[in-house]
Amino acid sequence: DVKVTQSSRYLVKRTGEKVFLECVQDMDHENMFWYRQDPGLGLRLIYFSYDVKMKEKGDIPEGYSVSREKKERFSLILESASTNQTSMYLCASIPVGTGASYEQYFGPGTRLTVT
Amino acid sequence: QQQVKQSPQSLIVQKGGISIINCAYENTAFDYFPWYQQFPGKGPALLIAIRPDVSEKKEGRFTISFNKSAKQFSLHIMDSQPGDSATYFCAASIVPTSGSRLTFGEGTQLTVNP
């Protein structure tokens, strides 16, 4: 079974703090994604990575950065957390290549509250 | 800009009824249309998906209907069960050039009453 794990289920941080959200997948998937989920807005893509040290902006990258130093690990960084970044953050991964399905595998999510 | 619009936002059906969730997209380059199911406290999981070369795909009680000319697709859940109560997301993608990044709809919270 594919497993995508996220470092924390719940996180409470103060405005201005630097926040790290970690995601690890155990299936050697090439592509990894960070989304935020808000009621009525669905899942919105923040950043994705298609290889180690490679990243591309998604639809809402402002206020976020990412790091992918190893294939299995993709980190989301909030340089200076703000209250409007209070949300559920979801990590996903997907294999690529001939015969690969297009299914994204999601972690359980991290609910971040910024006070 | 929401490229995939989903409705309704919430849906309540009785056990045994049919649940129908609709989505509309704008980008005609989309060629992969999955539905994801999310239970509370869990990440979304792929439920069923369709490519535009077919108009319907059925897996058990779940059916996707696809209308390419109208740029619409829908999820039908037959004989809905309380265990189907979850949030459902439609999505769209351009494969394989986009790295399989998905554009999601807003989500529908389905409640099936016993």
PDB file of C-alpha atoms in Angstrom:
ATOM      1  CA  ASP A   1       0.000   0.000   0.000  1.00  0.00           C
ATOM      2  CA  VAL A   2       1.157   3.494  -0.821  1.00  0.00           C
ATOM      3  CA  LYS A   3       1.693   5.518   2.283  1.00  0.00           C
ATOM      4  CA  VAL A   4       1.939   9.286   2.487  1.00  0.00           C
ATOM      5  CA  THR A   5       2.615  10.601   5.958  1.00  0.00           C
ATOM      6  CA  GLN A   6       2.551  14.136   7.264  1.00  0.00           C
ATOM      7  CA  SER A   7       4.546  15.180  10.286  1.00  0.00           C
ATOM      8  CA  SER A   8       1.690  16.614  12.329  1.00  0.00           C
ATOM      9  CA  ARG A   9      -2.076  16.198  12.376  1.00  0.00           C
ATOM     10  CA  TYR A  10      -2.658  19.424  14.289  1.00  0.00           C
ATOM     11  CA  LEU A  11      -0.421  22.445  14.649  1.00  0.00           C
ATOM     12  CA  VAL A  12      -0.930  25.771  16.403  1.00  0.00           C
ATOM     13  CA  LYS A  13       1.473  28.596  15.628  1.00  0.00           C
ATOM     14  CA  ARG A  14       1.669  32.298  16.322  1.00  0.00           C
ATOM     15  CA  THR A  15       1.600  35.040  13.722  1.00  0.00           C
ATOM     16  CA  GLY A  16       5.068  35.675  12.343  1.00  0.00           C
ATOM     17  CA  GLU A  17       6.475  32.268  13.202  1.00  0.00           C
ATOM     18  CA  LYS A  18       8.286  30.183  10.611  1.00  0.00           C
ATOM     19  CA  VAL A  19       6.382  26.937  10.073  1.00  0.00           C
ATOM     20  CA  PHE A  20       7.571  23.702   8.518  1.00  0.00           C
ATOM     21  CA  LEU A  21       5.166  21.038   7.294  1.00  0.00           C
ATOM     22  CA  GLU A  22       6.786  17.759   6.339  1.00  0.00           C
ATOM     23  CA  CYS A  23       5.526  15.084   3.983  1.00  0.00           C
ATOM     24  CA  VAL A  24       7.069  11.682   3.306  1.00  0.00           C
ATOM     25  CA  GLN A  25       5.985   9.046   0.781  1.00  0.00           C
ATOM     26  CA  ASP A  26       7.281   5.507   0.702  1.00  0.00           C
ATOM     27  CA  MET A  27       6.574   4.499  -2.917  1.00  0.00           C
ATOM     28  CA  ASP A  28       9.384   6.204  -4.798  1.00  0.00           C
ATOM     29  CA  HIS A  29       6.937   8.556  -6.519  1.00  0.00           C
ATOM     30  CA  GLU A  30       8.429  11.255  -8.696  1.00  0.00           C
ATOM     31  CA  ASN A  31       5.817  13.980  -8.308  1.00  0.00           C
ATOM     32  CA  MET A  32       4.672  15.486  -5.043  1.00  0.00           C
ATOM     33  CA  PHE A  33       2.139  18.213  -4.302  1.00  0.00           C
ATOM     34  CA  TRP A  34       1.037  20.552  -1.532  1.00  0.00           C
ATOM     35  CA  TYR A  35      -2.576  21.700  -1.377  1.00  0.00           C
ATOM     36  CA  ARG A  36      -4.588  23.702   1.073  1.00  0.00           C
ATOM     37  CA  GLN A  37      -8.205  22.815   1.705  1.00  0.00           C
ATOM     38  CA  ASP A  38     -10.732  25.418   2.775  1.00  0.00           C
ATOM     39  CA  PRO A  39     -14.520  25.021   3.036  1.00  0.00           C
ATOM     40  CA  GLY A  40     -16.258  26.094  -0.139  1.00  0.00           C
ATOM     41  CA  LEU A  41     -12.970  26.467  -2.023  1.00  0.00           C
ATOM     42  CA  GLY A  42     -12.000  22.837  -2.472  1.00  0.00           C
ATOM     43  CA  LEU A  43      -8.336  21.913  -2.762  1.00  0.00           C
ATOM     44  CA  ARG A  44      -6.021  24.537  -4.170  1.00  0.00           C
ATOM     45  CA  LEU A  45      -2.513  23.749  -5.350  1.00  0.00           C
ATOM     46  CA  ILE A  46       0.261  25.640  -3.597  1.00  0.00           C
ATOM     47  CA  TYR A  47       3.405  24.069  -5.070  1.00  0.00           C
ATOM     48  CA  PHE A  48       4.442  20.851  -6.712  1.00  0.00           C
ATOM     49  CA  SER A  49       7.710  19.094  -7.412  1.00  0.00           C
ATOM     50  CA  TYR A  50       8.546  16.691 -10.205  1.00  0.00           C
ATOM     51  CA  ASP A  51      12.052  15.831  -9.097  1.00  0.00           C
ATOM     52  CA  VAL A  52      14.554  16.383  -6.330  1.00  0.00           C
ATOM     53  CA  LYS A  53      15.396  20.073  -5.998  1.00  0.00           C
ATOM     54  CA  MET A  54      12.786  20.913  -8.662  1.00  0.00           C
ATOM     55  CA  LYS A  55       9.644  22.872  -7.866  1.00  0.00           C
ATOM     56  CA  GLU A  56       6.872  24.709  -9.648  1.00  0.00           C
ATOM     57  CA  LYS A  57       4.356  27.210  -8.376  1.00  0.00           C
ATOM     58  CA  GLY A  58       0.768  26.172  -8.207  1.00  0.00           C
ATOM     59  CA  ASP A  59      -2.247  28.437  -8.094  1.00  0.00           C
ATOM     60  CA  ILE A  60      -1.667  30.064  -4.695  1.00  0.00           C
ATOM     61  CA  PRO A  61       2.103  30.123  -3.931  1.00  0.00           C
ATOM     62  CA  GLU A  62       2.200  33.517  -2.228  1.00  0.00           C
ATOM     63  CA  GLY A  63       3.457  33.284   1.346  1.00  0.00           C
ATOM     64  CA  TYR A  64       4.795  29.753   0.905  1.00  0.00           C
ATOM     65  CA  SER A  65       7.988  28.067  -0.188  1.00  0.00           C
ATOM     66  CA  VAL A  66       8.949  24.423  -0.572  1.00  0.00           C
ATOM     67  CA  SER A  67      11.967  22.191  -0.341  1.00  0.00           C
ATOM     68  CA  ARG A  68      12.661  18.794  -1.841  1.00  0.00           C
ATOM     69  CA  GLU A  69      16.143  17.557  -0.956  1.00  0.00           C
ATOM     70  CA  LYS A  70      15.272  13.863  -1.143  1.00  0.00           C
ATOM     71  CA  LYS A  71      12.870  12.092  -3.450  1.00  0.00           C
ATOM     72  CA  GLU A  72      10.651  10.824  -0.665  1.00  0.00           C
ATOM     73  CA  ARG A  73      10.351  14.082   1.281  1.00  0.00           C
ATOM     74  CA  PHE A  74       8.608  17.329   0.335  1.00  0.00           C
ATOM     75  CA  SER A  75       8.436  20.197   2.813  1.00  0.00           C
ATOM     76  CA  LEU A  76       6.145  23.201   2.848  1.00  0.00           C
ATOM     77  CA  ILE A  77       7.467  26.316   4.549  1.00  0.00           C
ATOM     78  CA  LEU A  78       5.523  29.300   5.789  1.00  0.00           C
ATOM     79  CA  GLU A  79       8.230  31.934   6.173  1.00  0.00           C
ATOM     80  CA  SER A  80       6.117  34.186   8.390  1.00  0.00           C
ATOM     81  CA  ALA A  81       2.795  32.646   9.298  1.00  0.00           C
ATOM     82  CA  SER A  82      -0.304  34.797   9.075  1.00  0.00           C
ATOM     83  CA  THR A  83      -3.852  34.192  10.269  1.00  0.00           C
ATOM     84  CA  ASN A  84      -5.102  33.818   6.689  1.00  0.00           C
ATOM     85  CA  GLN A  85      -2.906  30.737   6.399  1.00  0.00           C
ATOM     86  CA  THR A  86      -5.043  28.913   8.937  1.00  0.00           C
ATOM     87  CA  SER A  87      -6.187  25.908   6.934  1.00  0.00           C
ATOM     88  CA  MET A  88      -5.950  22.194   6.299  1.00  0.00           C
ATOM     89  CA  TYR A  89      -2.789  21.315   4.373  1.00  0.00           C
ATOM     90  CA  LEU A  90      -2.676  18.163   2.285  1.00  0.00           C
ATOM     91  CA  CYS A  91       0.313  16.503   0.693  1.00  0.00           C
ATOM     92  CA  ALA A  92       0.010  14.115  -2.256  1.00  0.00           C
ATOM     93  CA  SER A  93       2.268  12.064  -4.477  1.00  0.00           C
ATOM     94  CA  ILE A  94       1.948  10.339  -7.836  1.00  0.00           C
ATOM     95  CA  PRO A  95       4.161   8.067  -9.911  1.00  0.00           C
ATOM     96  CA  VAL A  96       4.961   8.965 -13.483  1.00  0.00           C
ATOM     97  CA  GLY A  97       6.034   6.978 -16.501  1.00  0.00           C
ATOM     98  CA  THR A  98       4.610   4.472 -18.923  1.00  0.00           C
ATOM     99  CA  GLY A  99       1.766   2.534 -17.400  1.00  0.00           C
ATOM    100  CA  ALA A 100       1.511   4.757 -14.363  1.00  0.00           C
ATOM    101  CA  SER A 101      -1.977   5.621 -13.251  1.00  0.00           C
ATOM    102  CA  TYR A 102      -2.945   9.216 -12.691  1.00  0.00           C
ATOM    103  CA  GLU A 103      -4.068   8.604  -9.133  1.00  0.00           C
ATOM    104  CA  GLN A 104      -2.760  11.024  -6.545  1.00  0.00           C
ATOM    105  CA  TYR A 105      -2.171   9.517  -3.104  1.00  0.00           C
ATOM    106  CA  PHE A 106      -2.922  11.877  -0.246  1.00  0.00           C
ATOM    107  CA  GLY A 107      -1.660  12.114   3.282  1.00  0.00           C
ATOM    108  CA  PRO A 108      -4.089  12.586   6.194  1.00  0.00           C
ATOM    109  CA  GLY A 109      -3.576  16.335   6.327  1.00  0.00           C
ATOM    110  CA  THR A 110      -2.244  18.845   8.829  1.00  0.00           C
ATOM    111  CA  ARG A 111      -4.721  21.259  10.351  1.00  0.00           C
ATOM    112  CA  LEU A 112      -2.757  24.449  10.979  1.00  0.00           C
ATOM    113  CA  THR A 113      -4.109  27.218  13.157  1.00  0.00           C
ATOM    114  CA  VAL A 114      -2.283  30.540  13.219  1.00  0.00           C
ATOM    115  CA  THR A 115      -3.226  32.782  16.144  1.00  0.00           C
TER     116      THR A 115
ATOM    117  CA  GLN B   1     -10.269  31.680 -11.283  1.00  0.00           C
ATOM    118  CA  GLN B   2     -12.136  28.467 -10.585  1.00  0.00           C
ATOM    119  CA  GLN B   3     -11.745  26.317 -13.666  1.00  0.00           C
ATOM    120  CA  VAL B   4     -13.881  23.499 -12.278  1.00  0.00           C
ATOM    121  CA  LYS B   5     -17.243  24.401 -10.765  1.00  0.00           C
ATOM    122  CA  GLN B   6     -19.021  21.866  -8.558  1.00  0.00           C
ATOM    123  CA  SER B   7     -22.575  21.741  -7.268  1.00  0.00           C
ATOM    124  CA  PRO B   8     -24.317  21.385  -4.940  1.00  0.00           C
ATOM    125  CA  GLN B   9     -22.175  22.418  -1.978  1.00  0.00           C
ATOM    126  CA  SER B  10     -24.113  20.050   0.254  1.00  0.00           C
ATOM    127  CA  LEU B  11     -26.542  17.226  -0.363  1.00  0.00           C
ATOM    128  CA  ILE B  12     -28.775  15.193   1.913  1.00  0.00           C
ATOM    129  CA  VAL B  13     -30.356  11.987   0.646  1.00  0.00           C
ATOM    130  CA  GLN B  14     -32.188   9.107   2.213  1.00  0.00           C
ATOM    131  CA  LYS B  15     -30.717   5.629   2.358  1.00  0.00           C
ATOM    132  CA  GLY B  16     -31.396   3.852  -0.910  1.00  0.00           C
ATOM    133  CA  GLY B  17     -31.753   7.066  -2.879  1.00  0.00           C
ATOM    134  CA  ILE B  18     -29.643   8.396  -5.737  1.00  0.00           C
ATOM    135  CA  SER B  19     -27.022  11.048  -5.069  1.00  0.00           C
ATOM    136  CA  ILE B  20     -26.036  13.266  -7.980  1.00  0.00           C
ATOM    137  CA  ILE B  21     -23.160  15.728  -7.960  1.00  0.00           C
ATOM    138  CA  ASN B  22     -22.379  17.888 -10.955  1.00  0.00           C
ATOM    139  CA  CYS B  23     -19.242  19.533 -12.263  1.00  0.00           C
ATOM    140  CA  ALA B  24     -18.512  21.871 -15.130  1.00  0.00           C
ATOM    141  CA  TYR B  25     -15.120  22.775 -16.532  1.00  0.00           C
ATOM    142  CA  GLU B  26     -13.785  25.511 -18.762  1.00  0.00           C
ATOM    143  CA  ASN B  27     -10.482  24.286 -20.141  1.00  0.00           C
ATOM    144  CA  THR B  28     -11.112  22.104 -23.202  1.00  0.00           C
ATOM    145  CA  ALA B  29      -7.583  20.709 -22.896  1.00  0.00           C
ATOM    146  CA  PHE B  30      -8.555  18.737 -19.790  1.00  0.00           C
ATOM    147  CA  ASP B  31      -8.549  15.029 -20.601  1.00  0.00           C
ATOM    148  CA  TYR B  32      -8.793  13.239 -17.271  1.00  0.00           C
ATOM    149  CA  PHE B  33     -11.673  13.646 -14.845  1.00  0.00           C
ATOM    150  CA  PRO B  34     -11.447  11.902 -11.461  1.00  0.00           C
ATOM    151  CA  TRP B  35     -13.688  11.977  -8.432  1.00  0.00           C
ATOM    152  CA  TYR B  36     -12.145  11.860  -4.975  1.00  0.00           C
ATOM    153  CA  GLN B  37     -13.891  10.858  -1.759  1.00  0.00           C
ATOM    154  CA  GLN B  38     -12.843  12.232   1.610  1.00  0.00           C
ATOM    155  CA  PHE B  39     -13.948  10.978   5.013  1.00  0.00           C
ATOM    156  CA  PRO B  40     -13.507  13.147   8.117  1.00  0.00           C
ATOM    157  CA  GLY B  41      -9.932  13.111   9.374  1.00  0.00           C
ATOM    158  CA  LYS B  42      -8.633  11.468   6.201  1.00  0.00           C
ATOM    159  CA  GLY B  43      -7.052  12.663   3.006  1.00  0.00           C
ATOM    160  CA  PRO B  44      -9.015  12.380  -0.247  1.00  0.00           C
ATOM    161  CA  ALA B  45      -8.862   9.047  -2.067  1.00  0.00           C
ATOM    162  CA  LEU B  46      -9.570   8.295  -5.702  1.00  0.00           C
ATOM    163  CA  LEU B  47     -13.076   6.927  -6.177  1.00  0.00           C
ATOM    164  CA  ILE B  48     -13.534   6.705  -9.935  1.00  0.00           C
ATOM    165  CA  ALA B  49     -12.176   8.467 -13.017  1.00  0.00           C
ATOM    166  CA  ILE B  50     -13.015   8.896 -16.697  1.00  0.00           C
ATOM    167  CA  ARG B  51     -11.241   9.900 -19.882  1.00  0.00           C
ATOM    168  CA  PRO B  52     -13.185  11.895 -22.525  1.00  0.00           C
ATOM    169  CA  ASP B  53     -13.252   9.074 -25.057  1.00  0.00           C
ATOM    170  CA  VAL B  54     -16.226   7.510 -23.240  1.00  0.00           C
ATOM    171  CA  SER B  55     -19.491   9.034 -22.058  1.00  0.00           C
ATOM    172  CA  GLU B  56     -20.029   6.855 -19.014  1.00  0.00           C
ATOM    173  CA  LYS B  57     -18.059   4.740 -16.588  1.00  0.00           C
ATOM    174  CA  LYS B  58     -19.546   2.557 -13.902  1.00  0.00           C
ATOM    175  CA  GLU B  59     -17.898   0.938 -10.914  1.00  0.00           C
ATOM    176  CA  GLY B  60     -20.317  -0.778  -8.602  1.00  0.00           C
ATOM    177  CA  ARG B  61     -22.827   1.789  -7.324  1.00  0.00           C
ATOM    178  CA  PHE B  62     -20.769   4.708  -8.639  1.00  0.00           C
ATOM    179  CA  THR B  63     -21.159   6.065 -12.182  1.00  0.00           C
ATOM    180  CA  ILE B  64     -19.527   8.994 -13.943  1.00  0.00           C
ATOM    181  CA  SER B  65     -21.490  10.557 -16.799  1.00  0.00           C
ATOM    182  CA  PHE B  66     -19.468  12.747 -19.146  1.00  0.00           C
ATOM    183  CA  ASN B  67     -20.752  15.291 -21.682  1.00  0.00           C
ATOM    184  CA  LYS B  68     -17.846  16.633 -23.690  1.00  0.00           C
ATOM    185  CA  SER B  69     -19.851  19.123 -25.755  1.00  0.00           C
ATOM    186  CA  ALA B  70     -21.373  20.671 -22.630  1.00  0.00           C
ATOM    187  CA  LYS B  71     -18.080  20.454 -20.720  1.00  0.00           C
ATOM    188  CA  GLN B  72     -19.868  18.783 -17.837  1.00  0.00           C
ATOM    189  CA  PHE B  73     -19.524  15.591 -15.865  1.00  0.00           C
ATOM    190  CA  SER B  74     -21.389  14.160 -12.951  1.00  0.00           C
ATOM    191  CA  LEU B  75     -21.164  11.493 -10.263  1.00  0.00           C
ATOM    192  CA  HIS B  76     -24.164   9.297  -9.581  1.00  0.00           C
ATOM    193  CA  ILE B  77     -24.284   7.168  -6.452  1.00  0.00           C
ATOM    194  CA  MET B  78     -27.010   4.555  -6.712  1.00  0.00           C
ATOM    195  CA  ASP B  79     -28.606   2.996  -3.635  1.00  0.00           C
ATOM    196  CA  SER B  80     -26.844   5.528  -1.411  1.00  0.00           C
ATOM    197  CA  GLN B  81     -25.753   4.210   1.983  1.00  0.00           C
ATOM    198  CA  PRO B  82     -24.912   5.972   5.260  1.00  0.00           C
ATOM    199  CA  GLY B  83     -21.319   4.826   4.723  1.00  0.00           C
ATOM    200  CA  ASP B  84     -21.213   6.987   1.598  1.00  0.00           C
ATOM    201  CA  SER B  85     -21.498  10.096   3.785  1.00  0.00           C
ATOM    202  CA  ALA B  86     -18.336  12.024   2.927  1.00  0.00           C
ATOM    203  CA  THR B  87     -17.067  14.999   0.989  1.00  0.00           C
ATOM    204  CA  TYR B  88     -16.735  14.457  -2.743  1.00  0.00           C
ATOM    205  CA  PHE B  89     -14.455  16.415  -5.032  1.00  0.00           C
ATOM    206  CA  CYS B  90     -14.455  16.413  -8.798  1.00  0.00           C
ATOM    207  CA  ALA B  91     -11.221  17.303 -10.525  1.00  0.00           C
ATOM    208  CA  ALA B  92      -9.682  17.693 -13.956  1.00  0.00           C
ATOM    209  CA  SER B  93      -6.230  17.347 -15.384  1.00  0.00           C
ATOM    210  CA  ILE B  94      -4.194  17.400 -18.559  1.00  0.00           C
ATOM    211  CA  VAL B  95      -2.158  14.243 -18.808  1.00  0.00           C
ATOM    212  CA  PRO B  96       0.651  13.518 -19.060  1.00  0.00           C
ATOM    213  CA  THR B  97       2.336  16.835 -19.840  1.00  0.00           C
ATOM    214  CA  SER B  98       1.135  18.632 -16.731  1.00  0.00           C
ATOM    215  CA  GLY B  99       2.745  16.257 -14.265  1.00  0.00           C
ATOM    216  CA  SER B 100      -0.778  15.188 -13.460  1.00  0.00           C
ATOM    217  CA  ARG B 101      -1.536  18.297 -11.444  1.00  0.00           C
ATOM    218  CA  LEU B 102      -5.238  18.384 -10.655  1.00  0.00           C
ATOM    219  CA  THR B 103      -7.682  21.277 -10.619  1.00  0.00           C
ATOM    220  CA  PHE B 104     -10.374  20.544  -8.048  1.00  0.00           C
ATOM    221  CA  GLY B 105     -13.969  21.621  -7.691  1.00  0.00           C
ATOM    222  CA  GLU B 106     -15.236  23.195  -4.479  1.00  0.00           C
ATOM    223  CA  GLY B 107     -16.451  19.946  -2.950  1.00  0.00           C
ATOM    224  CA  THR B 108     -19.848  18.508  -2.000  1.00  0.00           C
ATOM    225  CA  GLN B 109     -20.647  17.322   1.493  1.00  0.00           C
ATOM    226  CA  LEU B 110     -22.953  14.328   1.141  1.00  0.00           C
ATOM    227  CA  THR B 111     -25.038  13.090   4.045  1.00  0.00           C
ATOM    228  CA  VAL B 112     -27.010   9.872   3.659  1.00  0.00           C
ATOM    229  CA  ASN B 113     -29.642   9.497   6.337  1.00  0.00           C
ATOM    230  CA  PRO B 114     -30.479   5.985   7.555  1.00  0.00           C
TER     231      PRO B 114
END
